[in-house]
């Protein structure tokens, strides 16, 4: 049974895969981080699962709808597919305790720094936790990783592929 487990990389989205522009949901404002598509492909080629875990409080704040997130993630997936890369699952948290939209105004264990999105993926996919890690750009990403029993790596800037390759080699 243990042989069927796969290592995984859990990517934060804004600031890691794409340039973080406040409350991004429009495809025409989306900019891939340098080397991001190549990084996802490197993760795929190394036999790792690739996941996105992203807080999307803009939904709770009334700035956009969940459908907008799905549209953007579908577009990202098609861009990746065109380059032979894939994300195995996109997870997001639309909730925020200070939200303006009633049905999204709440504390959620899926909102980083809580590990809920990671834990849900661990329940759904056969992940080898010991060889998996989170790549984020904020303390909340690293805290979520730690709470889920994973290592967290902070990506600041530069080429994401160059950042990821040594981490995959260590796995």
Tab-separated table of C-alpha atoms in Angstrom:
chain	number	residue	atom	x	y	z
A	1	UNK	CA	0.000	0.000	0.000
A	2	UNK	CA	2.775	2.449	0.940
A	3	UNK	CA	4.209	2.253	-2.577
A	4	UNK	CA	1.122	3.923	-4.000
A	5	UNK	CA	1.674	7.146	-2.054
A	6	UNK	CA	2.929	10.139	-4.037
A	7	UNK	CA	4.770	13.193	-2.800
A	8	UNK	CA	2.998	16.499	-3.443
A	9	UNK	CA	3.750	20.188	-3.765
A	10	UNK	CA	1.113	22.534	-2.358
A	11	UNK	CA	1.413	25.913	-4.092
A	12	UNK	CA	-0.034	29.102	-2.728
A	13	UNK	CA	-1.453	30.958	-5.734
A	14	UNK	CA	-1.140	34.743	-5.485
A	15	UNK	CA	2.503	35.712	-5.095
A	16	UNK	CA	3.780	32.228	-5.977
A	17	UNK	CA	2.184	31.079	-9.254
A	18	UNK	CA	1.036	34.535	-10.301
A	19	UNK	CA	1.941	38.114	-9.535
A	20	UNK	CA	-0.098	39.164	-6.499
A	21	UNK	CA	-2.423	41.984	-7.535
A	22	UNK	CA	-5.004	42.636	-4.824
A	23	UNK	CA	-8.079	40.395	-5.076
A	24	UNK	CA	-7.227	39.035	-8.498
A	25	UNK	CA	-10.017	37.313	-10.388
A	26	UNK	CA	-9.856	38.722	-13.943
A	27	UNK	CA	-8.015	36.640	-16.513
A	28	UNK	CA	-6.806	39.764	-18.327
A	29	UNK	CA	-4.998	40.937	-15.162
A	30	UNK	CA	-3.362	37.554	-14.495
A	31	UNK	CA	0.421	37.427	-14.840
A	32	UNK	CA	2.331	34.177	-14.294
A	33	UNK	CA	5.353	34.454	-12.002
A	34	UNK	CA	8.599	33.954	-13.938
A	35	UNK	CA	9.188	30.203	-14.288
A	36	UNK	CA	5.819	29.240	-12.736
A	37	UNK	CA	4.531	27.080	-15.590
A	38	UNK	CA	7.949	25.400	-15.854
A	39	UNK	CA	7.912	24.842	-12.069
A	40	UNK	CA	4.546	23.060	-12.219
A	41	UNK	CA	5.800	20.943	-15.129
A	42	UNK	CA	8.958	20.062	-13.156
A	43	UNK	CA	6.752	18.969	-10.237
A	44	UNK	CA	4.645	16.821	-12.601
A	45	UNK	CA	7.727	15.337	-14.293
A	46	UNK	CA	9.259	14.434	-10.908
A	47	UNK	CA	6.166	12.340	-10.112
A	48	UNK	CA	4.744	14.735	-7.542
A	49	UNK	CA	1.112	15.741	-7.282
A	50	UNK	CA	0.608	19.493	-7.750
A	51	UNK	CA	-2.012	21.361	-5.731
A	52	UNK	CA	-3.074	24.979	-5.357
A	53	UNK	CA	-4.241	26.199	-1.928
A	54	UNK	CA	-5.443	29.793	-1.954
A	55	UNK	CA	-7.312	32.103	0.406
A	56	UNK	CA	-9.913	34.002	-1.628
A	57	UNK	CA	-11.498	36.401	0.861
A	58	UNK	CA	-12.532	38.634	-2.046
A	59	UNK	CA	-15.657	36.447	-2.234
A	60	UNK	CA	-16.540	37.185	1.404
A	61	UNK	CA	-15.755	40.856	0.758
A	62	UNK	CA	-18.239	40.954	-2.150
A	63	UNK	CA	-15.585	41.754	-4.756
A	64	UNK	CA	-16.187	38.676	-6.921
A	65	UNK	CA	-18.061	35.364	-6.969
A	66	UNK	CA	-16.948	31.764	-6.573
A	67	UNK	CA	-17.746	31.324	-10.291
A	68	UNK	CA	-15.012	33.884	-11.047
A	69	UNK	CA	-12.477	31.768	-9.136
A	70	UNK	CA	-13.527	28.646	-11.077
A	71	UNK	CA	-13.262	30.539	-14.364
A	72	UNK	CA	-9.731	31.732	-13.519
A	73	UNK	CA	-8.613	28.288	-12.323
A	74	UNK	CA	-10.011	26.661	-15.479
A	75	UNK	CA	-8.079	29.208	-17.548
A	76	UNK	CA	-4.894	28.530	-15.540
A	77	UNK	CA	-5.376	24.793	-16.114
A	78	UNK	CA	-5.730	25.322	-19.871
A	79	UNK	CA	-2.606	27.509	-19.977
A	80	UNK	CA	-0.683	24.819	-18.092
A	81	UNK	CA	-2.061	22.021	-20.298
A	82	UNK	CA	-0.852	23.869	-23.402
A	83	UNK	CA	2.674	23.543	-21.958
A	84	UNK	CA	2.278	19.905	-20.852
A	85	UNK	CA	1.744	20.758	-17.174
A	86	UNK	CA	-1.135	20.283	-14.755
A	87	UNK	CA	-2.476	21.117	-11.322
A	88	UNK	CA	-4.105	18.008	-9.813
A	89	UNK	CA	-6.520	20.018	-7.658
A	90	UNK	CA	-7.333	23.644	-6.941
A	91	UNK	CA	-8.542	24.382	-3.399
A	92	UNK	CA	-9.666	27.796	-2.213
A	93	UNK	CA	-11.269	29.342	0.844
A	94	UNK	CA	-13.894	32.040	0.151
A	95	UNK	CA	-14.613	32.694	3.851
A	96	UNK	CA	-13.484	35.555	6.070
A	97	UNK	CA	-14.675	36.492	9.582
A	98	UNK	CA	-15.010	40.161	8.522
A	99	UNK	CA	-16.766	39.422	5.227
A	100	UNK	CA	-19.533	41.666	3.920
A	101	UNK	CA	-21.443	38.777	2.314
A	102	UNK	CA	-23.424	36.984	5.034
A	103	UNK	CA	-23.021	33.436	3.790
A	104	UNK	CA	-19.233	33.816	3.578
A	105	UNK	CA	-18.745	35.716	6.860
A	106	UNK	CA	-17.289	33.103	9.165
A	107	UNK	CA	-14.165	31.607	10.605
A	108	UNK	CA	-13.065	28.607	8.542
A	109	UNK	CA	-10.455	25.935	9.212
A	110	UNK	CA	-9.773	26.087	5.456
A	111	UNK	CA	-8.500	29.658	5.680
A	112	UNK	CA	-4.723	29.743	6.002
A	113	UNK	CA	-2.950	29.789	8.482
A	114	UNK	CA	-5.387	26.979	9.378
A	115	UNK	CA	-4.505	23.739	7.556
A	116	UNK	CA	-8.007	22.743	6.365
A	117	UNK	CA	-7.365	22.947	2.609
A	118	UNK	CA	-4.233	20.822	2.973
A	119	UNK	CA	-5.992	18.330	5.264
A	120	UNK	CA	-8.884	17.987	2.782
A	121	UNK	CA	-6.403	17.219	-0.019
A	122	UNK	CA	-4.604	14.676	2.184
A	123	UNK	CA	-7.959	12.906	2.686
A	124	UNK	CA	-8.706	12.911	-1.050
A	125	UNK	CA	-5.329	12.019	-2.574
A	126	UNK	CA	-2.742	9.322	-1.667
A	127	UNK	CA	-0.070	11.798	-0.509
A	128	UNK	CA	3.279	10.832	0.983
A	129	UNK	CA	3.387	13.553	3.649
A	130	UNK	CA	7.032	12.878	4.517
A	131	UNK	CA	8.146	13.901	1.015
A	132	UNK	CA	5.646	16.712	0.452
A	133	UNK	CA	5.929	20.444	1.024
A	134	UNK	CA	4.189	23.801	0.707
A	135	UNK	CA	5.507	26.744	-1.317
A	136	UNK	CA	4.116	30.065	-0.135
A	137	UNK	CA	5.013	33.712	0.089
A	138	UNK	CA	3.512	34.573	3.495
A	139	UNK	CA	3.880	33.414	7.093
A	140	UNK	CA	0.285	32.097	6.959
A	141	UNK	CA	1.295	29.624	4.212
A	142	UNK	CA	4.178	28.305	6.311
A	143	UNK	CA	1.983	28.096	9.433
A	144	UNK	CA	-0.635	26.090	7.498
A	145	UNK	CA	2.112	23.735	6.261
A	146	UNK	CA	3.436	23.213	9.783
A	147	UNK	CA	-0.068	22.636	11.187
A	148	UNK	CA	-0.588	19.910	8.553
A	149	UNK	CA	2.762	18.267	9.332
A	150	UNK	CA	4.472	19.527	6.170
A	151	UNK	CA	7.570	21.582	5.502
A	152	UNK	CA	6.956	25.091	4.215
A	153	UNK	CA	9.268	27.001	1.888
A	154	UNK	CA	9.041	30.766	1.385
A	155	UNK	CA	9.253	31.939	-2.218
A	156	UNK	CA	10.123	35.622	-2.366
A	157	UNK	CA	10.829	36.316	-6.020
A	158	UNK	CA	12.906	35.177	-8.958
A	159	UNK	CA	12.376	32.112	-11.117
A	160	UNK	CA	9.946	29.671	-9.489
A	161	UNK	CA	11.337	26.725	-11.458
A	162	UNK	CA	14.864	27.440	-10.198
A	163	UNK	CA	13.439	27.662	-6.659
A	164	UNK	CA	11.536	24.351	-6.946
A	165	UNK	CA	14.141	22.123	-8.624
A	166	UNK	CA	16.478	21.726	-5.597
A	167	UNK	CA	13.470	21.046	-3.350
A	168	UNK	CA	12.371	18.212	-5.648
A	169	UNK	CA	15.920	16.820	-5.710
A	170	UNK	CA	15.899	16.644	-1.895
A	171	UNK	CA	12.648	14.677	-1.908
